[in-house]
Short mmCIF file of C-alpha atoms and ligand atoms in Angstrom, two decimals:
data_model
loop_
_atom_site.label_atom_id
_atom_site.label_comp_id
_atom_site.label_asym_id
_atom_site.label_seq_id
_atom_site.Cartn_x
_atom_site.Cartn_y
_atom_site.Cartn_z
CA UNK A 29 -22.12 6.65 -45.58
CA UNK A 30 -25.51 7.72 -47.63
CA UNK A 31 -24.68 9.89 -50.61
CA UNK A 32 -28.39 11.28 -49.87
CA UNK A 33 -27.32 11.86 -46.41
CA UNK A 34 -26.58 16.15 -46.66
CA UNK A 35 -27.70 17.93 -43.94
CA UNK A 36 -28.33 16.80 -40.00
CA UNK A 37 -29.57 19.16 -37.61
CA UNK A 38 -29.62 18.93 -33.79
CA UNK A 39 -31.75 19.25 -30.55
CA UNK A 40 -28.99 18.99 -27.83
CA UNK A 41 -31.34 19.20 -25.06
CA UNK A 42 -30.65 17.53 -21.42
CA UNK A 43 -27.66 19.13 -20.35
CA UNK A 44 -29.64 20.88 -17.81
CA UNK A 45 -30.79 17.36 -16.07
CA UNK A 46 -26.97 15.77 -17.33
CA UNK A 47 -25.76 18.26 -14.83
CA UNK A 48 -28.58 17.91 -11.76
CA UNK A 49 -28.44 13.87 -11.94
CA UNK A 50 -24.40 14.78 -10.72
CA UNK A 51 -25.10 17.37 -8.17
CA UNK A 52 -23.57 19.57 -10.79
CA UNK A 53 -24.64 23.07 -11.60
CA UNK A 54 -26.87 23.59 -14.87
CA UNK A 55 -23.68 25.30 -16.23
CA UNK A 56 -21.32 22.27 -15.78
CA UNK A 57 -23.90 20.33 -18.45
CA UNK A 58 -23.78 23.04 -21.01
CA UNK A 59 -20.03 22.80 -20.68
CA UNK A 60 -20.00 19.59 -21.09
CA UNK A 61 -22.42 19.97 -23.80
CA UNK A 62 -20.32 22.05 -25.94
CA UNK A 63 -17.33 19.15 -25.92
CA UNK A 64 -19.93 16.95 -27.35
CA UNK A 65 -20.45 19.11 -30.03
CA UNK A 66 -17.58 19.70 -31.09
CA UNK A 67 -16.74 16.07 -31.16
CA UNK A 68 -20.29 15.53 -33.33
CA UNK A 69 -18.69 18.17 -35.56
CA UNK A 70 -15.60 16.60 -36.11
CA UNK A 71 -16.96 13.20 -36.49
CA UNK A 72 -19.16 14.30 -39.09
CA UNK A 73 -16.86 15.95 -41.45
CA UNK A 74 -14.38 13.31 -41.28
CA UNK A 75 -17.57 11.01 -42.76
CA UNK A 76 -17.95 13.75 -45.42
CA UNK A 77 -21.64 14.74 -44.35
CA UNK A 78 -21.65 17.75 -46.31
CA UNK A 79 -23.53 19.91 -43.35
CA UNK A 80 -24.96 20.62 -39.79
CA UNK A 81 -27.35 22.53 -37.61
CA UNK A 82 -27.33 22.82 -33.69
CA UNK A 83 -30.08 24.57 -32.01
CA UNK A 84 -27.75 26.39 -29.65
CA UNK A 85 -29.87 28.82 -27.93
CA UNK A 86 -33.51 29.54 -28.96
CA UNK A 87 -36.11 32.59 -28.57
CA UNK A 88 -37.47 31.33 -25.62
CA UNK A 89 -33.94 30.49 -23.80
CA UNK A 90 -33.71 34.45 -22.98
CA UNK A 91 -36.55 34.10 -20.54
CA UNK A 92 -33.64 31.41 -18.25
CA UNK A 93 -31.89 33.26 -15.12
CA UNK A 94 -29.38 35.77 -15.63
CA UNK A 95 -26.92 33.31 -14.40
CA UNK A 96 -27.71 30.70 -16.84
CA UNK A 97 -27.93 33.06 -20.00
CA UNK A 98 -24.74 34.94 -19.41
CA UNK A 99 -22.96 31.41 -19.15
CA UNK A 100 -24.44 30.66 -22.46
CA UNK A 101 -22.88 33.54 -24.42
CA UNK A 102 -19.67 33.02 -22.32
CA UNK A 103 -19.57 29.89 -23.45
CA UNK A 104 -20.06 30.85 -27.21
CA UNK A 105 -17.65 33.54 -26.26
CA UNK A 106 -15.53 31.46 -25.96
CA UNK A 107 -16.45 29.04 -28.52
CA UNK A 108 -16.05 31.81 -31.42
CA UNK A 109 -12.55 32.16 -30.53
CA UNK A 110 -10.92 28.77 -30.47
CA UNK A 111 -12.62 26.15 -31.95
CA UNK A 112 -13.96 27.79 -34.71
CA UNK A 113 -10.34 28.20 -36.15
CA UNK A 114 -10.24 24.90 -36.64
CA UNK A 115 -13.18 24.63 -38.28
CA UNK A 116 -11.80 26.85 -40.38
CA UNK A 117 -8.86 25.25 -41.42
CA UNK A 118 -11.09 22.04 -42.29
CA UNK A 119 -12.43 24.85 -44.90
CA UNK A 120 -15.82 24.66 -43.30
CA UNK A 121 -18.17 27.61 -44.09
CA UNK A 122 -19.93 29.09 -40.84
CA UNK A 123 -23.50 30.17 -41.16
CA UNK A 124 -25.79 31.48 -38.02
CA UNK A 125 -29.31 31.75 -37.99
CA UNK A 126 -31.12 33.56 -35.64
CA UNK A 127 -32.14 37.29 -33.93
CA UNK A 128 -29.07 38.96 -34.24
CA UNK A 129 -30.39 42.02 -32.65
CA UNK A 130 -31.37 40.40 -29.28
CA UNK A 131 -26.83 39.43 -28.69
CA UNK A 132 -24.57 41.38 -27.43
CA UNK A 133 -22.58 43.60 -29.72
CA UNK A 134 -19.09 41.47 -29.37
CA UNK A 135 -20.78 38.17 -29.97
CA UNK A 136 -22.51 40.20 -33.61
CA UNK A 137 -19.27 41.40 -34.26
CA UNK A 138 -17.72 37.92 -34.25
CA UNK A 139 -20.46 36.03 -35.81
CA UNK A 140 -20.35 38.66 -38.84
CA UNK A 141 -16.39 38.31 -39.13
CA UNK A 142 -16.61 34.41 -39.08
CA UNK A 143 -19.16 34.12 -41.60
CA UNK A 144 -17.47 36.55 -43.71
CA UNK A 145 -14.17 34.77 -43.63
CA UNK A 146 -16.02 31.28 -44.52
CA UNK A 147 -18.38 32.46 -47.05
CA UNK A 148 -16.10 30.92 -49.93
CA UNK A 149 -15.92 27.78 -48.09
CA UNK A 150 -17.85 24.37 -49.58
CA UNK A 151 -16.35 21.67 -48.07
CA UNK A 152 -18.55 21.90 -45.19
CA UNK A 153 -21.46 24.06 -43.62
CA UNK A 154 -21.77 24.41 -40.11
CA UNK A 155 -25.09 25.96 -39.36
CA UNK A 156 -25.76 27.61 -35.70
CA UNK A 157 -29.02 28.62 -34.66
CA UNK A 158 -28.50 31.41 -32.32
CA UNK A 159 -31.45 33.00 -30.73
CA UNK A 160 -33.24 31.31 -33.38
CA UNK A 161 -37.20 30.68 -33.37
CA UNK A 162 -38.75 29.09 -36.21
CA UNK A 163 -42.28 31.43 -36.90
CA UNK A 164 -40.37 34.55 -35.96
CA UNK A 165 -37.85 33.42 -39.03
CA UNK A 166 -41.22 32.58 -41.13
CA UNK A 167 -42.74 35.99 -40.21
CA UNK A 168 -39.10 37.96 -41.36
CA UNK A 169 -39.53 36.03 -44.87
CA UNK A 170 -42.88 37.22 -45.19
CA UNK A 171 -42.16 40.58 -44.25
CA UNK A 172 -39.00 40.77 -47.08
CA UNK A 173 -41.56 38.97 -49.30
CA UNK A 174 -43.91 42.06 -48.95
CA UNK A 175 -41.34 44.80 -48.50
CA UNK A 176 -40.20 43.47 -52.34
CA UNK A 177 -43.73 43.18 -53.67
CA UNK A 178 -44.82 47.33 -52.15
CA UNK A 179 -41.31 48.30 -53.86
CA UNK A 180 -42.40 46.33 -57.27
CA UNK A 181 -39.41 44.15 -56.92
CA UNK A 182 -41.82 41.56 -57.33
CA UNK A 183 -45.15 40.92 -58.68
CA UNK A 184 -47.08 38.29 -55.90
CA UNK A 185 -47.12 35.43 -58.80
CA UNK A 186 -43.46 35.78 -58.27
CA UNK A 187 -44.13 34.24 -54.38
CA UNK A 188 -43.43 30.56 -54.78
CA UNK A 189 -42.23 27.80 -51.97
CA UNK A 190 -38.42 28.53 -54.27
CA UNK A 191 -38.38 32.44 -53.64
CA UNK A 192 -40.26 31.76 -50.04
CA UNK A 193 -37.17 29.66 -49.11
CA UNK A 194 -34.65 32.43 -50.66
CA UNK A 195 -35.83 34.94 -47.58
CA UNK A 196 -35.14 32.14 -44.62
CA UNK A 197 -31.71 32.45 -42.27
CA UNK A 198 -31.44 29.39 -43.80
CA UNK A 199 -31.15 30.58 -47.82
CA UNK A 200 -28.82 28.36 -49.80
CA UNK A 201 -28.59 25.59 -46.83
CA UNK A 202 -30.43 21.73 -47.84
CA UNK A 203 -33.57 21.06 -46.20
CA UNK A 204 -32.46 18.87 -43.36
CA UNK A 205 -32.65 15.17 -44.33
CA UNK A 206 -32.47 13.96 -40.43
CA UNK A 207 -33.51 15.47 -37.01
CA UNK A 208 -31.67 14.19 -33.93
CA UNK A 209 -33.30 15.16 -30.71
CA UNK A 210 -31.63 13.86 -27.58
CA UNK A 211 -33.03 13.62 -23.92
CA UNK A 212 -35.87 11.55 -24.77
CA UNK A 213 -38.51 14.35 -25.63
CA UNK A 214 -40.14 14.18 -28.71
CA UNK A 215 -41.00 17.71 -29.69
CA UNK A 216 -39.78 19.87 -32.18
CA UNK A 217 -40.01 23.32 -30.36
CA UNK A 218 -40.01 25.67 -33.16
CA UNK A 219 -37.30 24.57 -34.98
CA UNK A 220 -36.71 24.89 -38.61
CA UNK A 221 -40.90 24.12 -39.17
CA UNK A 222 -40.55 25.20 -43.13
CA UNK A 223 -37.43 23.09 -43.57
CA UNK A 224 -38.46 19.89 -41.97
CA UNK A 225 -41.11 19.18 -44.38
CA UNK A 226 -39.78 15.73 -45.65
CA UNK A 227 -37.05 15.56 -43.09
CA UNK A 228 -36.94 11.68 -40.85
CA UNK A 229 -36.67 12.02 -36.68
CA UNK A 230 -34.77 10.47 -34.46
CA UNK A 231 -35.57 11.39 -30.81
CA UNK A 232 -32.43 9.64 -28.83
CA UNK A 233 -33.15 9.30 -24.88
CA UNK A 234 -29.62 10.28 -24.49
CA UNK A 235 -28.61 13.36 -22.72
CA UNK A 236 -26.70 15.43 -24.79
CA UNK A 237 -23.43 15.53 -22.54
CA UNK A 238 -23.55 12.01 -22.70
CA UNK A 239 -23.97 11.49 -26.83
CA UNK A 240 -21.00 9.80 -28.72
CA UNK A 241 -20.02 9.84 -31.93
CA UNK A 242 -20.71 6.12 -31.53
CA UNK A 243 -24.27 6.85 -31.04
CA UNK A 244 -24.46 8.97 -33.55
CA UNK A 245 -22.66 6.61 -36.13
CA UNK A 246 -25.67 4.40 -35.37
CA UNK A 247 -28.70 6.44 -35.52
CA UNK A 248 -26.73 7.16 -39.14
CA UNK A 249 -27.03 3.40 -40.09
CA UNK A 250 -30.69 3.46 -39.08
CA UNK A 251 -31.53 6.81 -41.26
CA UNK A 252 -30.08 4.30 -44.19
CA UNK A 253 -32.10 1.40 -43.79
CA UNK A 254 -35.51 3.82 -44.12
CA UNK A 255 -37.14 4.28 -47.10
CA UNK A 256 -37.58 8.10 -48.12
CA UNK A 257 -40.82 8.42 -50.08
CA UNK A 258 -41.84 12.17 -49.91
CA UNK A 259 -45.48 11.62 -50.49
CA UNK A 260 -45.26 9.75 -53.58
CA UNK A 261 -45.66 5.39 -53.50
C1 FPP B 21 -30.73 22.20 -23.76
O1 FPP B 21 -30.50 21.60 -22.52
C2 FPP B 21 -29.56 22.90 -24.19
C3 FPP B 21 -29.47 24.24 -24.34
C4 FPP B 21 -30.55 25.19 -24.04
C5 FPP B 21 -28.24 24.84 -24.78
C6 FPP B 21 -27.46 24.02 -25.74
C7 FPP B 21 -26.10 24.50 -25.71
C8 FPP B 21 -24.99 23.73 -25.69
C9 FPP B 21 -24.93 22.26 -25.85
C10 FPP B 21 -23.70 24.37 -25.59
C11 FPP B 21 -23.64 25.09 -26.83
C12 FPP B 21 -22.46 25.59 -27.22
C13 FPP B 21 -22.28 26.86 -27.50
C14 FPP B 21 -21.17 27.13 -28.35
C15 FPP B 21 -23.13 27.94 -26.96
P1 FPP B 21 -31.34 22.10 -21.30
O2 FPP B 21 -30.54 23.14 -20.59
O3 FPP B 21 -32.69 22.56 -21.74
O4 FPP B 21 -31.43 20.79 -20.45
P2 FPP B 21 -32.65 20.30 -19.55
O5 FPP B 21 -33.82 20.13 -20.48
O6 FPP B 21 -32.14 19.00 -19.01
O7 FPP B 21 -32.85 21.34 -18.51
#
């Protein structure tokens, strides 16, 4: 594997049509979903890529039924309580990003205890984005950014794209070097905009429930046959 290779984040979109194309519910997809990702996990830290993002559940997911949302955080429920232990014994370190505010108590509760039990981890980062929207997160930065500079924390010459990057849910994380997005749409739906500056894409038509760890090995070997200029010739 790439030694440049740090930090892959993920679109898992499609479960929703995964599901439909079977006569399944929406919710059978998302389960389905989540089995995938935990075997993307796994695959990637037994290739030593350093760290991940999923895009799990974002701002605008809160406006899906009832039905559909409370499934969601069921599921991550769920998810908080099992496999994350073994994530934890890999000595991976467990970052969200995202409104906090808008989940339910429990689910803040658990998110807080996880991270705090992983903080000293560096094997490993698995990054979450939980009711996560890109320009809200942009705005919040801004907003600390001023809050420091009225307080005299700061002086504004202090503001640079370094102390910018410090207020982000993402502080301390790599700029992602690849994007997968599966289900054949090629959009980027207000994920991680500041942090995919230089990243390269890969839109997969693949629906989520039905992405490998084979596929994935390959759309790895393509990200190492590009050529990574970052503006310069
Ligand atoms: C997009 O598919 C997927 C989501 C909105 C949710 C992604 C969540 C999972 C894969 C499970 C996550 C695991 C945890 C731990 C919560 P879609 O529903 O938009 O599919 P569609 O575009 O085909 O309708």
């Amino acid at each position: 594997m790439s030694a440049k290779l740090k930090h892959i984040a993920f679109i898992m979109d499609g479960n929703g049509r995964w599901a439909t194309k079977r006569g399944l519910p929406r919710s059978a997809g998302h389960k389905k979903g989540a089995e995938v990702l935990q075997e993307i996990v796994k695959t990637a830290a037994d290739m030593e890529i350093p760290c991940l993002t999923f895009y799990a559940f974002s701002t605008e997911n809160w406006h899906r039924d009832k039905a559909e949302v409370d499934y969601l955080m069921n599921l991550l429920r769920q998810y908080l309580h099992s496999e994350l232990k073994e994530i934890k014994e890999r000595g991976a370190r467990i970052r969200f990003i995202g409104e906090r505010d808008m989940l339910d108590s429990d689910i803040v509760a658990q998110m807080n205890n996880i991270e705090a039990e992983t903080a000293a981890n560096e094997k490993f980062t698995l990054c979450i984005a939980l009711s996560y929207g890109s320009r809200a997160e942009i705005v919040h930065a801004a907003k600390m950014m001023a809050a420091s500079v009225a307080s005299g924390k700061i002086q504004i010459s202090d503001i640079n794209e370094n102390t910018f990057a410090s207020q982000l849910y993402t502080a301390g994380i790599p700029d992602p070097d690849l994007v997968i997005r599966t289900s054949g749409e090629q959009r980027i739906s207000n994920y991680l905009l500041w942090q995919i500056a230089y990243s390269e894409f890969y839109f997969s038509k693949t629906l989520w429930p039905d992405f490998s760890a084979k596929e994935f090995k390959e759309i790895i070997d393509d990200f190492n046959t590009r050529e990574r200029r970052y503006g310069k010739l």
